[in-house]
Every structure is written in structure tokens, then in C-alpha cells.
PDB file of C-alpha atoms in Angstrom:
ATOM      1  CA  UNK A   1     -17.556  -4.586  -5.986  1.00  0.00           C
ATOM      2  CA  UNK A   2     -13.621  -4.062  -5.801  1.00  0.00           C
ATOM      3  CA  UNK A   3     -10.734  -6.778  -6.305  1.00  0.00           C
ATOM      4  CA  UNK A   4      -7.651  -5.899  -5.236  1.00  0.00           C
ATOM      5  CA  UNK A   5      -4.567  -7.748  -5.725  1.00  0.00           C
ATOM      6  CA  UNK A   6      -1.181  -7.163  -4.010  1.00  0.00           C
ATOM      7  CA  UNK A   7       1.849  -8.477  -5.202  1.00  0.00           C
ATOM      8  CA  UNK A   8       6.086  -7.110  -4.732  1.00  0.00           C
ATOM      9  CA  UNK A   9       6.665  -8.354  -1.001  1.00  0.00           C
ATOM     10  CA  UNK A  10       9.856 -10.942  -0.416  1.00  0.00           C
ATOM     11  CA  UNK A  11      12.757 -11.070   1.197  1.00  0.00           C
ATOM     12  CA  UNK A  12      15.349  -8.212   1.095  1.00  0.00           C
ATOM     13  CA  UNK A  13      17.935  -7.278   3.231  1.00  0.00           C
ATOM     14  CA  UNK A  14      18.228  -4.109   4.981  1.00  0.00           C
ATOM     15  CA  UNK A  15      18.841  -1.326   3.118  1.00  0.00           C
ATOM     16  CA  UNK A  16      17.317  -2.736   0.171  1.00  0.00           C
ATOM     17  CA  UNK A  17      14.363  -1.929  -2.163  1.00  0.00           C
ATOM     18  CA  UNK A  18      10.435  -2.636  -2.756  1.00  0.00           C
ATOM     19  CA  UNK A  19       7.800  -1.601  -5.004  1.00  0.00           C
ATOM     20  CA  UNK A  20       4.425  -3.270  -4.090  1.00  0.00           C
ATOM     21  CA  UNK A  21       2.134  -3.311  -6.563  1.00  0.00           C
ATOM     22  CA  UNK A  22      -2.123  -3.171  -6.243  1.00  0.00           C
ATOM     23  CA  UNK A  23      -4.024  -4.447  -8.931  1.00  0.00           C
ATOM     24  CA  UNK A  24      -7.573  -2.923  -9.052  1.00  0.00           C
ATOM     25  CA  UNK A  25     -10.414  -4.387 -10.661  1.00  0.00           C
ATOM     26  CA  UNK A  26     -11.998  -0.990 -11.408  1.00  0.00           C
ATOM     27  CA  UNK A  27     -10.439   1.801 -12.894  1.00  0.00           C
ATOM     28  CA  UNK A  28      -8.616   3.576  -9.715  1.00  0.00           C
ATOM     29  CA  UNK A  29      -9.220   6.887 -10.675  1.00  0.00           C
ATOM     30  CA  UNK A  30     -13.194   6.284  -9.387  1.00  0.00           C
ATOM     31  CA  UNK A  31     -12.297   5.155  -5.674  1.00  0.00           C
ATOM     32  CA  UNK A  32     -11.925   8.226  -3.288  1.00  0.00           C
ATOM     33  CA  UNK A  33      -8.597   7.047  -2.158  1.00  0.00           C
ATOM     34  CA  UNK A  34      -6.680   4.240  -2.128  1.00  0.00           C
ATOM     35  CA  UNK A  35      -3.751   3.089   0.477  1.00  0.00           C
ATOM     36  CA  UNK A  36      -1.517   1.414   1.795  1.00  0.00           C
ATOM     37  CA  UNK A  37      -1.269  -0.364   5.513  1.00  0.00           C
ATOM     38  CA  UNK A  38       0.279  -2.831   6.812  1.00  0.00           C
ATOM     39  CA  UNK A  39       0.523  -4.933  10.003  1.00  0.00           C
ATOM     40  CA  UNK A  40       3.252  -6.593  11.880  1.00  0.00           C
ATOM     41  CA  UNK A  41       3.409  -9.835  13.677  1.00  0.00           C
ATOM     42  CA  UNK A  42       1.562  -9.224  16.503  1.00  0.00           C
ATOM     43  CA  UNK A  43       0.580  -5.884  16.139  1.00  0.00           C
ATOM     44  CA  UNK A  44      -2.060  -3.931  14.449  1.00  0.00           C
ATOM     45  CA  UNK A  45      -3.013  -2.727  11.081  1.00  0.00           C
ATOM     46  CA  UNK A  46      -1.614  -0.070  10.684  1.00  0.00           C
ATOM     47  CA  UNK A  47      -1.585   2.695   7.422  1.00  0.00           C
ATOM     48  CA  UNK A  48       1.444   3.474   5.662  1.00  0.00           C
ATOM     49  CA  UNK A  49       0.192   5.943   2.806  1.00  0.00           C
ATOM     50  CA  UNK A  50      -3.239   7.194   0.914  1.00  0.00           C
ATOM     51  CA  UNK A  51      -3.663   8.984  -1.953  1.00  0.00           C
ATOM     52  CA  UNK A  52      -6.925  10.566  -3.521  1.00  0.00           C
ATOM     53  CA  UNK A  53      -8.343  10.728  -6.398  1.00  0.00           C
ATOM     54  CA  UNK A  54      -7.266  14.127  -6.663  1.00  0.00           C
ATOM     55  CA  UNK A  55      -4.391  13.346  -6.201  1.00  0.00           C
ATOM     56  CA  UNK A  56      -3.578  14.232  -2.582  1.00  0.00           C
ATOM     57  CA  UNK A  57      -0.935  11.897  -0.683  1.00  0.00           C
ATOM     58  CA  UNK A  58      -0.712  11.406   2.710  1.00  0.00           C
ATOM     59  CA  UNK A  59       1.775   9.338   4.815  1.00  0.00           C
ATOM     60  CA  UNK A  60       2.177   7.828   8.301  1.00  0.00           C
ATOM     61  CA  UNK A  61       4.665   9.822  10.310  1.00  0.00           C
ATOM     62  CA  UNK A  62       6.899   6.388  10.204  1.00  0.00           C
ATOM     63  CA  UNK A  63       6.392   6.274   6.578  1.00  0.00           C
ATOM     64  CA  UNK A  64       7.599   9.917   4.985  1.00  0.00           C
ATOM     65  CA  UNK A  65      11.012   9.858   3.317  1.00  0.00           C
ATOM     66  CA  UNK A  66      11.094   6.001   2.678  1.00  0.00           C
ATOM     67  CA  UNK A  67       7.794   5.108   1.249  1.00  0.00           C
ATOM     68  CA  UNK A  68       6.321   6.527  -1.675  1.00  0.00           C
ATOM     69  CA  UNK A  69       2.652   5.755  -2.957  1.00  0.00           C
ATOM     70  CA  UNK A  70       1.721   6.709  -6.836  1.00  0.00           C
ATOM     71  CA  UNK A  71      -1.048   5.466  -9.035  1.00  0.00           C
ATOM     72  CA  UNK A  72      -1.167   4.883 -12.836  1.00  0.00           C
ATOM     73  CA  UNK A  73      -5.014   5.722 -13.885  1.00  0.00           C
ATOM     74  CA  UNK A  74      -4.591   3.835 -17.413  1.00  0.00           C
ATOM     75  CA  UNK A  75      -3.866   0.388 -15.840  1.00  0.00           C
ATOM     76  CA  UNK A  76      -5.360   0.414 -12.947  1.00  0.00           C
ATOM     77  CA  UNK A  77      -2.066  -0.259 -10.498  1.00  0.00           C
ATOM     78  CA  UNK A  78      -1.375   1.752  -7.220  1.00  0.00           C
ATOM     79  CA  UNK A  79       2.020   1.554  -6.250  1.00  0.00           C
ATOM     80  CA  UNK A  80       4.147   1.707  -3.313  1.00  0.00           C
ATOM     81  CA  UNK A  81       7.981   2.192  -3.523  1.00  0.00           C
ATOM     82  CA  UNK A  82      10.460   1.450  -0.347  1.00  0.00           C
ATOM     83  CA  UNK A  83      13.378   2.454  -0.057  1.00  0.00           C
ATOM     84  CA  UNK A  84      16.459   1.566   2.905  1.00  0.00           C
ATOM     85  CA  UNK A  85      14.809  -1.113   3.885  1.00  0.00           C
ATOM     86  CA  UNK A  86      14.341  -1.620   8.105  1.00  0.00           C
ATOM     87  CA  UNK A  87      13.959  -4.885   9.871  1.00  0.00           C
ATOM     88  CA  UNK A  88      10.392  -3.370  11.986  1.00  0.00           C
ATOM     89  CA  UNK A  89       9.407  -2.945   8.320  1.00  0.00           C
ATOM     90  CA  UNK A  90       8.917  -6.214   8.278  1.00  0.00           C
ATOM     91  CA  UNK A  91       5.116  -6.861   7.695  1.00  0.00           C
ATOM     92  CA  UNK A  92       1.790  -7.948   5.762  1.00  0.00           C
ATOM     93  CA  UNK A  93       1.452  -4.832   3.334  1.00  0.00           C
ATOM     94  CA  UNK A  94      -2.593  -4.510   2.515  1.00  0.00           C
ATOM     95  CA  UNK A  95      -3.996  -2.438  -0.473  1.00  0.00           C
ATOM     96  CA  UNK A  96      -7.616  -0.764   0.336  1.00  0.00           C
ATOM     97  CA  UNK A  97      -9.620   1.399  -1.758  1.00  0.00           C
ATOM     98  CA  UNK A  98     -12.749   3.499  -0.624  1.00  0.00           C
ATOM     99  CA  UNK A  99     -15.627   3.814  -3.054  1.00  0.00           C
ATOM    100  CA  UNK A 100     -18.828   4.908  -2.266  1.00  0.00           C
ATOM    101  CA  UNK A 101     -18.794   4.334   1.679  1.00  0.00           C
ATOM    102  CA  UNK A 102     -17.241   1.378   1.134  1.00  0.00           C
ATOM    103  CA  UNK A 103     -13.794  -0.032   1.707  1.00  0.00           C
ATOM    104  CA  UNK A 104     -12.378  -2.650   0.034  1.00  0.00           C
ATOM    105  CA  UNK A 105      -9.014  -4.694   1.089  1.00  0.00           C
ATOM    106  CA  UNK A 106      -7.042  -6.720  -0.744  1.00  0.00           C
ATOM    107  CA  UNK A 107      -4.899  -9.760   0.880  1.00  0.00           C
ATOM    108  CA  UNK A 108      -1.791  -8.531   1.243  1.00  0.00           C
ATOM    109  CA  UNK A 109       1.814  -9.269   0.042  1.00  0.00           C
ATOM    110  CA  UNK A 110       4.221 -10.031   2.962  1.00  0.00           C
ATOM    111  CA  UNK A 111       7.780  -8.217   3.426  1.00  0.00           C
ATOM    112  CA  UNK A 112      10.444  -9.416   5.007  1.00  0.00           C
ATOM    113  CA  UNK A 113      13.771  -7.431   5.964  1.00  0.00           C
ATOM    114  CA  UNK A 114      16.164  -9.883   7.158  1.00  0.00           C
ATOM    115  CA  UNK A 115      19.868  -8.188   8.516  1.00  0.00           C
TER     116      UNK A 115
END
């Protein structure tokens, strides 16, 4: 079992930056992969970025250039840095861990971008 707790969301003006954090109950190094997803109102949940245990990173096309995923194995943390926030980045951001064929999800952290 893996518990994930996201934090760092909030209300931010367009053009601003945020760093989201995901705290895992187990060492992130043991996860096959970890990632960030988001769900905007009225839309499907979508991939933002993933990072594998081997350090391979994948970004959704919409996330390239402004989003950076990283992890700290010693702290069991995964981060998502977002810069130049846009109104369309408003969403509930979820952390996901994949381990031994099972996906684990956090409760999400809300990011709201205002004009």
C-alpha cells in the first residue's frame, strides 16, 4: 500500500509560479514510476508528467517548456514546478505512483490561476 499526499497548490495570478509537492509513504525509488496528472472542471483527467525509477522523464505536449518534474529519493518526494502559469492550468493536480502493477493516487491539490 502506498499513500500519497499532495501540497503546494493555491490561487496564483497568471504568469506566476508554483511548486507542487507529493509526499509518498514509501520510498519513491521503489516505485516503477511516479507522475502528475490534472483534471480541469468538466474535463477528463490528463497526464502532465511522469518520472521512472530509472530517471526517465516524459511530459505531455501541453506541459513541455513550463513544467518540470523531479524527485528526491532521500525525502520520498516528487515535485512539479510550474512557471508562467496560464488560466488553462487551473485544475486539480494529482500525484500518482505505479508499483507492482498497481496505481496509487493522492487526493489532489487545487491550482487556480487568475487573470
